């Protein structure tokens, strides 16, 4: 039976460190959260981030623009936040209205304030080993693997999902640890090869958003399983991996909820305090 990688406990340790670092700064670190339009998901996500921030001595300010805002108006506000010395980090809540070019908007952010690490140039900096901020979810996955104390050196690591915020940055972060990395995606599934790749994973990371995509019986005996997926099934939150069967074969596994999610929020706050420290010349 696998040992649970309890994200909530790991996040508490990280947050305590963040709280102490925030306290040591001359001014309270501050995060600006930009929401465009009315979206319940974005509102409740921002609310829960605000609650976490408050508990860590971080100021959290929500900037809300109407859904009718033009791309230039959004970029104009980001420009103001970029030069506002009392703002240390900016996050742009998803989703933006469909007509808005998300890439153009995030590109307008000052790299020193992009605490989610979502600017397109960030991936190049990760490859070069010089990223200011690691995208929070990828960062959380690395922290969870570190908490298992399983060495990545020479391990077969299979990532399912190749998004810009999870799979792609993770591939490079894992290569830096000398893991042998395979990245699977929809094309892998459509070619009928997903099961074969998953079966040989010593460390399996899944970030797709499809409940039950990974059958528990595919999981290699003793594998470390990190399930990033969030799906609502019959009113319950579940991951992408069939948990009960996977738990019997894995050595370590993240629960959903309570695995990657809480650590992702902790890493966001960690990046914010790091941004504030850099901006204070520390
Ligand atoms: P995305 O939609 O940007 O990417 C999905 C990826 O899954 C793509 O690479 C796609 O090719 C792949 N995919 C789709 N269907 C597939 C299939 N049948 N077989 C194999 N691969 C398939 O997703 P994202 O933004 O990276 O998010 C992925 C999941 O992770 C979602 O459930 C999201 O809610 C969750 N998520 C959780 C956290 C957290 O903090 N826990 C953070 C970010 C995302």
Short mmCIF file of C-alpha atoms and ligand atoms in Angstrom, two decimals:
data_model
loop_
_atom_site.label_atom_id
_atom_site.label_comp_id
_atom_site.label_asym_id
_atom_site.label_seq_id
_atom_site.Cartn_x
_atom_site.Cartn_y
_atom_site.Cartn_z
CA UNK A 1 0.00 0.00 0.00
CA UNK A 2 1.36 3.40 -0.99
CA UNK A 3 2.39 6.12 1.42
CA UNK A 4 0.23 9.21 0.89
CA UNK A 5 2.07 12.35 -0.13
CA UNK A 6 -0.10 14.68 1.92
CA UNK A 7 0.04 17.99 0.11
CA UNK A 8 -1.68 19.84 2.94
CA UNK A 9 1.08 18.93 5.42
CA UNK A 10 3.89 19.63 2.95
CA UNK A 11 2.26 22.99 2.10
CA UNK A 12 2.11 23.93 5.80
CA UNK A 13 5.89 23.47 6.12
CA UNK A 14 6.55 25.57 3.02
CA UNK A 15 4.12 28.28 4.13
CA UNK A 16 5.74 28.57 7.55
CA UNK A 17 9.05 29.30 5.81
CA UNK A 18 7.29 31.85 3.54
CA UNK A 19 5.67 33.52 6.57
CA UNK A 20 9.04 33.96 8.29
CA UNK A 21 10.62 35.34 5.09
CA UNK A 22 7.68 37.75 4.64
CA UNK A 23 8.09 38.92 8.25
CA UNK A 24 11.78 39.65 7.71
CA UNK A 25 11.01 42.17 4.94
CA UNK A 26 10.76 45.89 5.76
CA UNK A 27 7.40 46.22 4.00
CA UNK A 28 4.58 43.69 3.67
CA UNK A 29 4.95 41.82 0.36
CA UNK A 30 2.02 42.45 -1.93
CA UNK A 31 0.31 40.49 -4.66
CA UNK A 32 -2.02 41.92 -7.33
CA UNK A 33 -4.64 39.56 -8.70
CA UNK A 34 -6.30 40.58 -11.94
CA UNK A 35 -9.75 39.26 -12.83
CA UNK A 36 -11.50 40.17 -16.06
CA UNK A 37 -15.28 39.72 -16.12
CA UNK A 38 -17.55 37.69 -13.88
CA UNK A 39 -16.41 34.14 -13.37
CA UNK A 40 -17.32 32.18 -10.27
CA UNK A 41 -14.28 29.91 -10.59
CA UNK A 42 -11.81 32.83 -10.81
CA UNK A 43 -13.57 34.65 -7.95
CA UNK A 44 -13.47 31.69 -5.58
CA UNK A 45 -9.88 30.83 -6.55
CA UNK A 46 -8.83 34.44 -5.81
CA UNK A 47 -10.75 34.37 -2.52
CA UNK A 48 -8.95 31.25 -1.32
CA UNK A 49 -5.58 32.67 -2.42
CA UNK A 50 -6.39 35.88 -0.50
CA UNK A 51 -7.12 33.87 2.64
CA UNK A 52 -3.80 32.00 2.37
CA UNK A 53 -1.92 35.25 1.67
CA UNK A 54 -3.44 36.97 4.71
CA UNK A 55 -2.34 34.15 6.99
CA UNK A 56 1.24 34.60 5.75
CA UNK A 57 1.44 38.38 6.16
CA UNK A 58 1.08 38.98 2.42
CA UNK A 59 -1.17 41.71 1.08
CA UNK A 60 -3.55 40.47 -1.61
CA UNK A 61 -5.33 43.01 -3.80
CA UNK A 62 -7.95 42.09 -6.36
CA UNK A 63 -8.22 44.26 -9.48
CA UNK A 64 -11.44 43.53 -11.29
CA UNK A 65 -12.10 44.74 -14.83
CA UNK A 66 -15.45 44.41 -16.64
CA UNK A 67 -15.78 41.63 -19.23
CA UNK A 68 -16.19 44.33 -21.90
CA UNK A 69 -12.57 45.52 -21.27
CA UNK A 70 -10.37 45.71 -24.36
CA UNK A 71 -6.98 44.01 -24.62
CA UNK A 72 -5.37 47.47 -24.45
CA UNK A 73 -7.23 48.32 -21.24
CA UNK A 74 -6.07 45.08 -19.60
CA UNK A 75 -2.50 45.65 -20.77
CA UNK A 76 -2.75 49.27 -19.57
CA UNK A 77 -3.62 48.10 -16.04
CA UNK A 78 -0.76 45.57 -16.10
CA UNK A 79 1.56 48.42 -17.16
CA UNK A 80 0.47 50.40 -14.07
CA UNK A 81 1.01 47.39 -11.80
CA UNK A 82 4.43 46.81 -13.40
CA UNK A 83 5.65 50.25 -12.28
CA UNK A 84 3.81 50.32 -8.95
CA UNK A 85 6.57 49.78 -6.40
CA UNK A 86 4.15 48.54 -3.76
CA UNK A 87 3.15 45.59 -5.98
CA UNK A 88 5.66 42.71 -5.92
CA UNK A 89 3.84 40.13 -7.99
CA UNK A 90 1.00 39.90 -10.48
CA UNK A 91 -1.31 37.01 -11.29
CA UNK A 92 -3.83 37.00 -14.09
CA UNK A 93 -6.77 34.79 -13.21
CA UNK A 94 -8.06 32.43 -15.87
CA UNK A 95 -10.17 32.40 -17.89
CA UNK A 96 -9.88 35.70 -19.76
CA UNK A 97 -12.75 36.49 -22.17
CA UNK A 98 -12.28 34.42 -25.35
CA UNK A 99 -11.65 37.40 -27.62
CA UNK A 100 -8.59 38.40 -25.53
CA UNK A 101 -5.18 37.23 -26.72
CA UNK A 102 -3.92 35.61 -23.49
CA UNK A 103 -0.31 35.40 -24.74
CA UNK A 104 -0.19 39.13 -25.55
CA UNK A 105 -1.59 39.96 -22.10
CA UNK A 106 0.87 37.80 -20.13
CA UNK A 107 3.74 39.00 -22.31
CA UNK A 108 3.08 42.55 -21.03
CA UNK A 109 3.94 41.53 -17.45
CA UNK A 110 7.25 42.60 -15.95
CA UNK A 111 9.28 39.33 -15.72
CA UNK A 112 10.28 40.37 -12.17
CA UNK A 113 6.60 40.27 -11.17
CA UNK A 114 5.53 37.16 -13.11
CA UNK A 115 5.32 35.00 -9.98
CA UNK A 116 3.35 32.27 -11.77
CA UNK A 117 6.14 31.93 -14.31
CA UNK A 118 3.68 32.03 -17.20
CA UNK A 119 5.41 34.49 -19.55
CA UNK A 120 6.39 32.74 -22.79
CA UNK A 121 10.11 33.55 -22.25
CA UNK A 122 10.10 31.75 -18.91
CA UNK A 123 10.37 28.27 -20.45
CA UNK A 124 13.59 29.31 -22.23
CA UNK A 125 14.95 30.51 -18.90
CA UNK A 126 14.02 27.17 -17.29
CA UNK A 127 15.95 25.35 -20.05
CA UNK A 128 18.90 27.63 -19.37
CA UNK A 129 18.57 26.94 -15.63
CA UNK A 130 18.01 30.66 -15.01
CA UNK A 131 14.27 30.99 -14.44
CA UNK A 132 13.29 33.70 -11.99
CA UNK A 133 10.11 31.83 -11.12
CA UNK A 134 9.20 28.21 -11.73
CA UNK A 135 5.52 27.79 -12.72
CA UNK A 136 3.76 27.02 -9.44
CA UNK A 137 2.21 23.64 -10.35
CA UNK A 138 5.43 22.26 -11.84
CA UNK A 139 7.27 23.60 -8.77
CA UNK A 140 4.71 21.85 -6.51
CA UNK A 141 5.24 18.52 -8.32
CA UNK A 142 9.01 18.81 -7.78
CA UNK A 143 8.44 19.55 -4.06
CA UNK A 144 6.13 16.53 -3.70
CA UNK A 145 8.68 14.22 -5.34
CA UNK A 146 11.37 15.69 -3.07
CA UNK A 147 9.13 14.96 -0.05
CA UNK A 148 9.08 11.26 -1.03
CA UNK A 149 12.92 11.34 -0.83
CA UNK A 150 13.02 9.11 -3.93
CA UNK A 151 16.03 10.03 -6.06
CA UNK A 152 15.23 11.04 -9.65
CA UNK A 153 18.71 10.18 -10.89
CA UNK A 154 18.45 7.74 -13.81
CA UNK A 155 14.74 7.07 -13.15
CA UNK A 156 12.17 6.48 -15.89
CA UNK A 157 9.80 9.42 -15.45
CA UNK A 158 6.64 9.57 -17.52
CA UNK A 159 4.63 12.79 -17.68
CA UNK A 160 1.13 12.60 -19.15
CA UNK A 161 0.08 16.09 -20.33
CA UNK A 162 2.27 18.60 -22.16
CA UNK A 163 0.78 21.96 -21.19
CA UNK A 164 2.95 25.07 -20.96
CA UNK A 165 2.38 25.37 -17.20
CA UNK A 166 2.82 21.73 -16.13
CA UNK A 167 4.22 19.10 -18.52
CA UNK A 168 6.68 21.21 -20.52
CA UNK A 169 8.44 22.99 -17.64
CA UNK A 170 8.48 19.74 -15.64
CA UNK A 171 10.25 17.90 -18.45
CA UNK A 172 13.20 20.31 -18.22
CA UNK A 173 13.21 20.47 -14.41
CA UNK A 174 13.34 16.65 -14.31
CA UNK A 175 16.11 16.47 -16.92
CA UNK A 176 18.13 18.74 -14.64
CA UNK A 177 17.82 15.99 -12.01
CA UNK A 178 19.14 13.42 -14.53
CA UNK A 179 15.81 11.62 -14.89
CA UNK A 180 15.00 9.90 -18.19
CA UNK A 181 11.88 11.79 -19.23
CA UNK A 182 9.04 10.76 -21.54
CA UNK A 183 6.23 13.25 -22.20
CA UNK A 184 2.88 11.80 -23.35
CA UNK A 185 -0.15 13.70 -24.61
CA UNK A 186 -3.31 13.26 -26.64
CA UNK A 187 -1.28 12.05 -29.63
CA UNK A 188 0.23 9.26 -27.49
CA UNK A 189 -3.27 8.12 -26.50
CA UNK A 190 -4.60 8.30 -30.02
CA UNK A 191 -1.67 6.20 -31.23
CA UNK A 192 -2.66 3.57 -28.59
CA UNK A 193 0.69 3.89 -26.78
CA UNK A 194 -0.25 5.51 -23.48
CA UNK A 195 -0.56 2.28 -21.48
CA UNK A 196 2.89 1.03 -22.58
CA UNK A 197 4.57 4.25 -21.48
CA UNK A 198 2.71 4.40 -18.16
CA UNK A 199 3.54 0.76 -17.36
CA UNK A 200 7.28 1.45 -17.32
CA UNK A 201 7.11 4.67 -15.29
CA UNK A 202 9.06 4.60 -12.04
CA UNK A 203 7.75 8.11 -11.43
CA UNK A 204 4.41 8.93 -13.03
CA UNK A 205 3.04 12.48 -13.26
CA UNK A 206 -0.42 12.96 -14.74
CA UNK A 207 -1.84 16.38 -15.67
CA UNK A 208 -4.66 15.95 -18.16
CA UNK A 209 -8.08 16.64 -16.63
CA UNK A 210 -9.78 13.30 -17.45
CA UNK A 211 -11.04 11.23 -14.54
CA UNK A 212 -9.93 7.60 -14.66
CA UNK A 213 -7.64 8.09 -17.69
CA UNK A 214 -4.85 6.15 -15.98
CA UNK A 215 -5.95 2.67 -14.94
CA UNK A 216 -4.65 1.58 -11.56
CA UNK A 217 -3.42 -1.73 -13.00
CA UNK A 218 -1.09 0.16 -15.41
CA UNK A 219 0.89 1.59 -12.48
CA UNK A 220 4.27 -0.08 -12.03
CA UNK A 221 4.88 -1.81 -8.70
CA UNK A 222 6.65 0.69 -6.40
CA UNK A 223 6.11 3.75 -8.63
CA UNK A 224 5.77 7.30 -7.29
CA UNK A 225 2.46 8.68 -8.60
CA UNK A 226 1.73 12.41 -8.72
CA UNK A 227 -1.81 13.18 -9.86
CA UNK A 228 -2.24 16.82 -10.90
CA UNK A 229 -5.68 16.38 -12.51
CA UNK A 230 -8.79 17.93 -11.03
CA UNK A 231 -12.15 16.57 -12.14
CA UNK A 232 -15.62 16.82 -10.68
CA UNK A 233 -17.45 13.48 -10.82
CA UNK A 234 -20.89 13.12 -9.20
CA UNK A 235 -20.17 16.17 -7.06
CA UNK A 236 -16.81 14.80 -5.88
CA UNK A 237 -13.31 16.03 -6.81
CA UNK A 238 -11.10 13.27 -8.23
CA UNK A 239 -7.82 13.12 -10.13
CA UNK A 240 -6.86 11.49 -13.45
CA UNK A 241 -5.57 8.26 -11.89
CA UNK A 242 -7.84 5.44 -10.63
CA UNK A 243 -6.85 5.97 -7.03
CA UNK A 244 -7.82 2.79 -5.11
CA UNK A 245 -6.11 0.41 -7.57
CA UNK A 246 -3.08 2.69 -8.07
CA UNK A 247 -2.65 3.06 -4.30
CA UNK A 248 -2.19 -0.71 -4.00
CA UNK A 249 0.74 -0.72 -6.46
CA UNK A 250 2.51 2.61 -5.92
CA UNK A 251 5.11 3.31 -3.23
CA UNK A 252 3.97 6.95 -2.90
CA UNK A 253 0.84 8.62 -4.25
CA UNK A 254 -0.80 12.05 -4.01
CA UNK A 255 -4.45 12.20 -2.96
CA UNK A 256 -6.92 14.36 -4.91
CA UNK A 257 -7.96 16.67 -3.36
CA UNK A 258 -5.22 17.48 -0.84
CA UNK A 259 -2.18 16.58 -2.95
CA UNK A 260 -0.78 18.90 -5.62
CA UNK A 261 -3.37 21.69 -5.10
CA UNK A 262 -2.35 22.98 -1.65
CA UNK A 263 1.36 22.80 -2.55
CA UNK A 264 0.72 24.82 -5.73
CA UNK A 265 -0.76 27.68 -3.66
CA UNK A 266 2.19 27.47 -1.25
CA UNK A 267 4.65 27.71 -4.18
CA UNK A 268 2.80 30.77 -5.49
CA UNK A 269 3.31 32.51 -2.14
CA UNK A 270 6.91 31.30 -2.07
CA UNK A 271 7.51 32.91 -5.50
CA UNK A 272 5.83 36.13 -4.34
CA UNK A 273 8.09 36.50 -1.32
CA UNK A 274 11.10 35.66 -3.50
CA UNK A 275 10.00 38.42 -5.93
CA UNK A 276 9.71 40.89 -3.05
CA UNK A 277 13.17 39.92 -1.78
CA UNK A 278 14.69 40.38 -5.24
CA UNK A 279 12.98 43.75 -5.63
CA UNK A 280 14.38 44.77 -2.21
CA UNK A 281 17.84 43.82 -3.48
CA UNK A 282 18.12 40.84 -1.08
P1 LIG B 1 -4.27 21.49 -20.59
O1 LIG B 1 -5.69 21.34 -21.01
O2 LIG B 1 -3.53 22.72 -20.93
O3 LIG B 1 -3.45 20.23 -21.16
C1 LIG B 1 -3.99 18.94 -21.12
C2 LIG B 1 -2.94 17.98 -21.60
O4 LIG B 1 -3.52 16.68 -21.57
C3 LIG B 1 -2.46 18.19 -23.03
O5 LIG B 1 -1.09 17.91 -23.09
C4 LIG B 1 -3.23 17.14 -23.83
O6 LIG B 1 -2.56 16.73 -25.01
C5 LIG B 1 -3.28 16.03 -22.81
N1 LIG B 1 -4.38 15.09 -23.05
C6 LIG B 1 -5.68 15.35 -23.31
N2 LIG B 1 -6.37 14.21 -23.47
C7 LIG B 1 -5.48 13.20 -23.33
C8 LIG B 1 -5.58 11.79 -23.38
N3 LIG B 1 -6.73 11.18 -23.64
N4 LIG B 1 -4.45 11.06 -23.19
C9 LIG B 1 -3.26 11.66 -22.93
N5 LIG B 1 -3.12 13.00 -22.85
C10 LIG B 1 -4.22 13.76 -23.05
O7 LIG B 1 -4.29 21.18 -19.04
P2 LIG B 1 -3.51 21.82 -17.76
O8 LIG B 1 -3.83 23.25 -17.65
O9 LIG B 1 -2.08 21.37 -17.75
O10 LIG B 1 -4.28 21.01 -16.61
C11 LIG B 1 -4.33 19.62 -16.58
C12 LIG B 1 -5.11 19.17 -15.35
O11 LIG B 1 -4.42 19.58 -14.20
C13 LIG B 1 -6.52 19.77 -15.23
O12 LIG B 1 -7.37 18.83 -14.60
C14 LIG B 1 -6.31 20.95 -14.31
O13 LIG B 1 -7.50 21.31 -13.60
C15 LIG B 1 -5.27 20.38 -13.38
N6 LIG B 1 -4.43 21.39 -12.72
C16 LIG B 1 -4.27 21.27 -11.38
C17 LIG B 1 -3.48 22.17 -10.70
C18 LIG B 1 -3.30 22.02 -9.22
O14 LIG B 1 -2.78 22.91 -8.58
N7 LIG B 1 -3.68 20.88 -8.64
C19 LIG B 1 -2.87 23.22 -11.38
C20 LIG B 1 -3.00 23.30 -12.77
C21 LIG B 1 -3.79 22.37 -13.44
#
